[in-house]
Amino acid sequence: MITIETNDELQTMLLSAYEYLNTPISERQKVARPGPGEKWYRDINVNGIGKRCPTCNVKMRKKQFKNDPNAVTREHIVPLNLGGNNKVNGAFPNCVAMCHGCNQARNKVVNMFNKTLNQKMGAVKFLIEQVYCKGVKLVEKYVKAFRRYLGYQKSKKPRMPNPIGHISFSKPPVVEKKTIVDSSQYDLTLYSSVRDLRHSFDQVWKNEDAVHVSQLHPSVRDRWFPVKPGMGRVQYRSKKKVKDWMDLYLSGKIGQLTFLNRFHST
Ligand SMILES: [Zn+2]
């Protein structure tokens, strides 16, 4: 049986966040946010113009107005205060270009799930999976929070500047319990991207005409092989259809949600 494989580099991202968060605050090795003088950091924005947002697939642009949802911004996949770093190179950089809307919506998820280590780890896992584990089923509560806030962000239009100026509110500090928890309590497994999934399918296609439900990892099974009322779970998907959809998705012509939803609509 062929399954989606785990990836060491992604695993490391998640585990270092876990180690960071599981260290008492006073002993944590803080990574500083790059300053405005850092050229490589500015370049992320410059190079991101015209590219697709890795999360929502929108074409990113130079900021056109305050809070422009499609403006290119810099995103730390794992935020620095949750144990992320400033890595920009390699297959899975932690610093990437992302649209302002997604960036804000991801921040919102972090702020909503920040009370316990368990919540924080769940959020970090979501942040990594959303960008780097395309095709893997994300945990619903994070997706919901993300989507709700993204809709709000994407509805933003140019506005006249406020004559009173910027108003800010101070936030009370978050009180955190200092407890050390055994990592075995958490599901710290990550599955790599849909590219690997295509590779798995390629292996299957050598011998068969269709993809069988048992050939897919359970984490994506429910979406791709749904249970139909009165008929039980769909057992096979045609090889040609799966391939067409995957090609469309990988070429950026359809987003992840459309891609997954096609399995429901036939
Ligand atoms: Zn986006």
CSV table of C-alpha atoms and ligand atoms in Angstrom, one decimal:
chain,number,residue,atom,x,y,z
A,1,MET,CA,0.0,0.0,0.0
A,2,ILE,CA,1.3,3.4,-0.9
A,3,THR,CA,0.7,6.3,1.4
A,4,ILE,CA,1.6,10.0,1.6
A,5,GLU,CA,5.1,10.2,3.1
A,6,THR,CA,6.3,12.3,5.9
A,7,ASN,CA,9.1,14.8,5.3
A,8,ASP,CA,12.0,15.3,7.7
A,9,GLU,CA,12.4,19.0,7.0
A,10,LEU,CA,8.8,19.7,7.8
A,11,GLN,CA,8.9,17.5,10.8
A,12,THR,CA,11.9,19.5,12.1
A,13,MET,CA,9.9,22.7,11.7
A,14,LEU,CA,7.2,21.4,13.9
A,15,LEU,CA,9.4,19.7,16.5
A,16,SER,CA,11.6,22.8,17.0
A,17,ALA,CA,8.4,24.8,17.6
A,18,TYR,CA,7.4,22.2,20.1
A,19,GLU,CA,10.8,22.3,21.9
A,20,TYR,CA,10.8,26.1,21.9
A,21,LEU,CA,7.3,26.3,23.4
A,22,ASN,CA,8.0,23.6,25.9
A,23,THR,CA,11.0,25.6,27.3
A,24,PRO,CA,10.3,28.0,30.1
A,25,ILE,CA,10.0,31.6,28.7
A,26,SER,CA,13.1,32.9,30.4
A,27,GLU,CA,15.3,30.2,28.9
A,28,ARG,CA,14.0,30.4,25.3
A,29,GLN,CA,16.5,31.2,22.5
A,30,LYS,CA,14.8,34.1,20.8
A,31,VAL,CA,15.3,34.7,17.1
A,32,ALA,CA,15.2,38.4,16.2
A,33,ARG,CA,12.9,39.8,13.5
A,34,PRO,CA,15.1,41.0,10.6
A,35,GLY,CA,15.4,44.8,10.5
A,36,PRO,CA,14.5,47.1,7.5
A,37,GLY,CA,18.2,47.2,6.6
A,38,GLU,CA,18.3,43.5,5.7
A,39,LYS,CA,18.2,43.3,1.9
A,40,TRP,CA,17.3,39.6,1.7
A,41,TYR,CA,14.2,40.4,3.8
A,42,ARG,CA,13.1,43.3,1.7
A,43,ASP,CA,13.7,41.1,-1.4
A,44,ILE,CA,11.0,38.7,-0.3
A,45,ASN,CA,8.5,41.5,-0.9
A,46,VAL,CA,10.1,42.7,-4.2
A,47,ASN,CA,10.3,39.2,-5.6
A,48,GLY,CA,6.8,38.3,-4.6
A,49,ILE,CA,5.1,40.9,-6.8
A,50,GLY,CA,3.2,39.1,-9.6
A,51,LYS,CA,3.6,35.7,-8.0
A,52,ARG,CA,0.7,33.6,-6.5
A,53,CYS,CA,0.0,33.6,-2.8
A,54,PRO,CA,1.0,30.1,-1.5
A,55,THR,CA,-2.2,30.0,0.6
A,56,CYS,CA,-5.1,31.4,-1.5
A,57,ASN,CA,-3.5,31.5,-4.9
A,58,VAL,CA,-4.3,35.2,-5.6
A,59,LYS,CA,-1.8,37.1,-7.7
A,60,MET,CA,0.1,39.3,-5.2
A,61,ARG,CA,0.8,43.0,-6.0
A,62,LYS,CA,2.5,46.0,-4.7
A,63,LYS,CA,0.3,47.6,-2.0
A,64,GLN,CA,-2.3,49.8,-3.6
A,65,PHE,CA,-4.1,51.1,-0.5
A,66,LYS,CA,-4.0,50.7,3.3
A,67,ASN,CA,-4.8,47.1,4.2
A,68,ASP,CA,-4.8,46.0,0.6
A,69,PRO,CA,-5.7,42.3,1.0
A,70,ASN,CA,-3.8,41.2,-2.1
A,71,ALA,CA,-0.6,43.2,-1.3
A,72,VAL,CA,2.5,41.1,-1.0
A,73,THR,CA,3.8,40.8,2.6
A,74,ARG,CA,6.4,38.7,4.4
A,75,GLU,CA,5.1,35.8,6.3
A,76,HIS,CA,6.9,33.6,8.9
A,77,ILE,CA,5.2,30.2,8.3
A,78,VAL,CA,6.0,29.4,12.0
A,79,PRO,CA,5.9,32.7,13.8
A,80,LEU,CA,9.1,33.8,15.5
A,81,ASN,CA,7.4,33.9,18.9
A,82,LEU,CA,6.2,30.3,18.4
A,83,GLY,CA,9.7,29.0,17.7
A,84,GLY,CA,10.1,29.9,14.0
A,85,ASN,CA,13.3,31.0,12.3
A,86,ASN,CA,14.4,33.3,9.5
A,87,LYS,CA,15.2,30.6,6.9
A,88,VAL,CA,14.5,31.8,3.4
A,89,ASN,CA,16.1,29.1,1.2
A,90,GLY,CA,15.6,25.4,0.6
A,91,ALA,CA,12.5,23.4,-0.2
A,92,PHE,CA,10.6,24.6,2.9
A,93,PRO,CA,11.6,28.2,3.8
A,94,ASN,CA,10.1,29.7,6.9
A,95,CYS,CA,10.1,33.2,5.5
A,96,VAL,CA,7.9,33.5,2.4
A,97,ALA,CA,5.9,36.0,0.4
A,98,MET,CA,2.2,35.8,1.1
A,99,CYS,CA,-0.8,38.1,0.5
A,100,HIS,CA,-1.7,40.5,3.2
A,101,GLY,CA,-5.2,38.9,3.7
A,102,CYS,CA,-3.8,35.4,4.3
A,103,ASN,CA,-1.0,36.8,6.5
A,104,GLN,CA,-3.6,38.6,8.7
A,105,ALA,CA,-6.0,35.6,8.8
A,106,ARG,CA,-3.1,33.3,9.9
A,107,ASN,CA,-2.2,35.8,12.6
A,108,LYS,CA,-5.8,35.6,13.7
A,109,VAL,CA,-5.6,31.8,14.1
A,110,VAL,CA,-2.5,32.2,16.2
A,111,ASN,CA,-4.2,34.7,18.4
A,112,MET,CA,-7.3,32.6,18.8
A,113,PHE,CA,-5.5,29.4,19.8
A,114,ASN,CA,-2.8,30.7,22.2
A,115,LYS,CA,-3.9,29.7,25.7
A,116,THR,CA,-2.3,26.3,26.2
A,117,LEU,CA,0.7,24.4,24.7
A,118,ASN,CA,-1.8,22.1,23.1
A,119,GLN,CA,-3.6,25.0,21.4
A,120,LYS,CA,-0.4,26.5,20.2
A,121,MET,CA,0.9,23.3,18.8
A,122,GLY,CA,-2.3,22.8,16.9
A,123,ALA,CA,-2.0,26.2,15.4
A,124,VAL,CA,1.6,25.7,14.4
A,125,LYS,CA,0.7,22.5,12.8
A,126,PHE,CA,-2.1,24.1,10.8
A,127,LEU,CA,0.2,27.0,9.8
A,128,ILE,CA,2.8,24.5,8.3
A,129,GLU,CA,0.2,22.2,6.7
A,130,GLN,CA,-1.8,25.0,5.1
A,131,VAL,CA,1.2,26.0,3.0
A,132,TYR,CA,3.4,22.9,2.7
A,133,CYS,CA,1.0,19.9,2.9
A,134,LYS,CA,-1.4,20.6,0.1
A,135,GLY,CA,-3.9,17.8,-0.3
A,136,VAL,CA,-3.8,16.9,3.4
A,137,LYS,CA,-7.0,17.4,5.3
A,138,LEU,CA,-6.6,20.4,7.7
A,139,VAL,CA,-8.2,20.4,11.2
A,140,GLU,CA,-11.6,22.1,10.7
A,141,LYS,CA,-11.6,24.5,13.6
A,142,TYR,CA,-8.5,26.2,12.3
A,143,VAL,CA,-9.7,26.3,8.8
A,144,LYS,CA,-13.0,27.8,10.0
A,145,ALA,CA,-11.2,30.6,11.9
A,146,PHE,CA,-8.9,31.2,9.0
A,147,ARG,CA,-11.7,31.4,6.4
A,148,ARG,CA,-13.9,33.6,8.4
A,149,TYR,CA,-11.2,36.2,9.0
A,150,LEU,CA,-9.9,35.9,5.4
A,151,GLY,CA,-13.3,36.7,4.0
A,152,TYR,CA,-13.3,39.9,6.2
A,153,GLN,CA,-9.8,40.8,5.0
A,154,LYS,CA,-10.5,40.2,1.3
A,155,SER,CA,-13.6,42.5,1.5
A,156,LYS,CA,-11.4,45.5,2.3
A,157,LYS,CA,-11.5,48.3,-0.3
A,158,PRO,CA,-9.6,51.6,-0.5
A,159,ARG,CA,-10.7,54.1,2.1
A,160,MET,CA,-10.1,57.7,2.8
A,161,PRO,CA,-7.5,58.2,5.5
A,162,ASN,CA,-8.9,58.8,9.0
A,163,PRO,CA,-8.5,62.5,9.9
A,164,ILE,CA,-8.1,61.6,13.6
A,165,GLY,CA,-5.2,59.4,13.0
A,166,HIS,CA,-4.3,55.9,14.2
A,167,ILE,CA,-6.0,54.7,17.4
A,168,SER,CA,-4.4,51.8,19.2
A,169,PHE,CA,-5.5,49.7,22.2
A,170,SER,CA,-3.1,48.0,24.6
A,171,LYS,CA,-3.6,44.3,25.1
A,172,PRO,CA,-3.3,42.6,28.5
A,173,PRO,CA,-0.4,40.1,28.6
A,174,VAL,CA,-1.2,36.5,28.1
A,175,VAL,CA,-0.6,34.5,31.3
A,176,GLU,CA,1.0,31.1,30.5
A,177,LYS,CA,1.2,28.1,32.7
A,178,LYS,CA,4.7,26.8,33.0
A,179,THR,CA,4.3,23.1,32.6
A,180,ILE,CA,6.5,20.7,30.8
A,181,VAL,CA,4.5,18.2,28.8
A,182,ASP,CA,5.6,14.9,27.2
A,183,SER,CA,5.6,15.2,23.4
A,184,SER,CA,4.0,11.8,23.0
A,185,GLN,CA,0.7,13.5,23.9
A,186,TYR,CA,0.6,15.3,20.6
A,187,ASP,CA,0.2,14.2,17.0
A,188,LEU,CA,3.4,15.6,15.7
A,189,THR,CA,3.3,13.9,12.3
A,190,LEU,CA,3.2,16.0,9.1
A,191,TYR,CA,2.6,14.7,5.6
A,192,SER,CA,4.3,16.3,2.6
A,193,SER,CA,2.8,17.9,-0.4
A,194,VAL,CA,0.5,16.8,-3.1
A,195,ARG,CA,3.5,16.5,-5.4
A,196,ASP,CA,4.5,13.5,-3.4
A,197,LEU,CA,0.9,12.4,-3.7
A,198,ARG,CA,1.1,12.5,-7.5
A,199,HIS,CA,4.2,10.4,-7.2
A,200,SER,CA,2.2,7.9,-5.2
A,201,PHE,CA,-0.5,7.9,-7.8
A,202,ASP,CA,2.0,7.5,-10.6
A,203,GLN,CA,3.2,4.3,-8.9
A,204,VAL,CA,-0.4,3.1,-8.7
A,205,TRP,CA,-1.2,4.0,-12.3
A,206,LYS,CA,1.5,1.8,-13.6
A,207,ASN,CA,-0.7,-1.2,-12.8
A,208,GLU,CA,-4.2,-0.1,-12.5
A,209,ASP,CA,-7.0,1.9,-14.2
A,210,ALA,CA,-8.3,3.6,-11.1
A,211,VAL,CA,-7.2,4.8,-7.7
A,212,HIS,CA,-8.6,2.7,-4.8
A,213,VAL,CA,-9.6,4.1,-1.5
A,214,SER,CA,-7.0,2.0,0.3
A,215,GLN,CA,-4.2,3.6,-1.7
A,216,LEU,CA,-4.7,7.0,-0.1
A,217,HIS,CA,-3.6,8.0,3.4
A,218,PRO,CA,-6.6,8.2,5.8
A,219,SER,CA,-5.8,11.9,6.5
A,220,VAL,CA,-7.2,12.8,3.1
A,221,ARG,CA,-9.5,9.9,2.5
A,222,ASP,CA,-12.8,11.5,3.7
A,223,ARG,CA,-12.6,14.3,1.2
A,224,TRP,CA,-11.4,12.3,-1.7
A,225,PHE,CA,-13.5,9.2,-1.2
A,226,PRO,CA,-16.6,10.6,0.5
A,227,VAL,CA,-19.4,8.5,2.0
A,228,LYS,CA,-22.5,8.8,-0.2
A,229,PRO,CA,-25.9,8.5,1.4
A,230,GLY,CA,-27.2,4.9,1.2
A,231,MET,CA,-24.2,3.8,-0.9
A,232,GLY,CA,-21.3,3.7,1.6
A,233,ARG,CA,-17.9,5.1,0.8
A,234,VAL,CA,-16.8,5.7,-2.8
A,235,GLN,CA,-14.2,3.0,-3.5
A,236,TYR,CA,-12.6,4.0,-6.8
A,237,ARG,CA,-11.7,7.2,-8.6
A,238,SER,CA,-10.9,7.1,-12.3
A,239,LYS,CA,-7.2,7.4,-13.1
A,240,LYS,CA,-7.8,10.0,-15.9
A,241,LYS,CA,-9.9,12.3,-13.7
A,242,VAL,CA,-7.6,12.3,-10.8
A,243,LYS,CA,-4.7,13.0,-13.1
A,244,ASP,CA,-6.5,15.9,-14.8
A,245,TRP,CA,-7.5,17.5,-11.5
A,246,MET,CA,-4.0,17.1,-10.1
A,247,ASP,CA,-2.4,18.8,-13.1
A,248,LEU,CA,-4.8,21.7,-13.0
A,249,TYR,CA,-4.1,22.1,-9.3
A,250,LEU,CA,-0.3,21.8,-9.6
A,251,SER,CA,-0.3,24.3,-12.5
A,252,GLY,CA,-2.1,26.8,-10.3
A,253,LYS,CA,-5.2,27.0,-12.5
A,254,ILE,CA,-7.5,25.8,-9.6
A,255,GLY,CA,-7.0,26.2,-5.9
A,256,GLN,CA,-6.7,23.5,-3.3
A,257,LEU,CA,-10.4,23.7,-2.3
A,258,THR,CA,-11.7,23.4,-5.8
A,259,PHE,CA,-9.3,20.6,-6.4
A,260,LEU,CA,-10.6,18.7,-3.4
A,261,ASN,CA,-14.2,19.6,-4.0
A,262,ARG,CA,-14.2,18.0,-7.5
A,263,PHE,CA,-14.1,14.7,-5.8
A,264,HIS,CA,-17.4,15.5,-4.2
A,265,SER,CA,-19.2,16.8,-7.3
A,266,THR,CA,-18.9,13.7,-9.4
B,1,ZN,ZN,-3.4,34.7,0.1
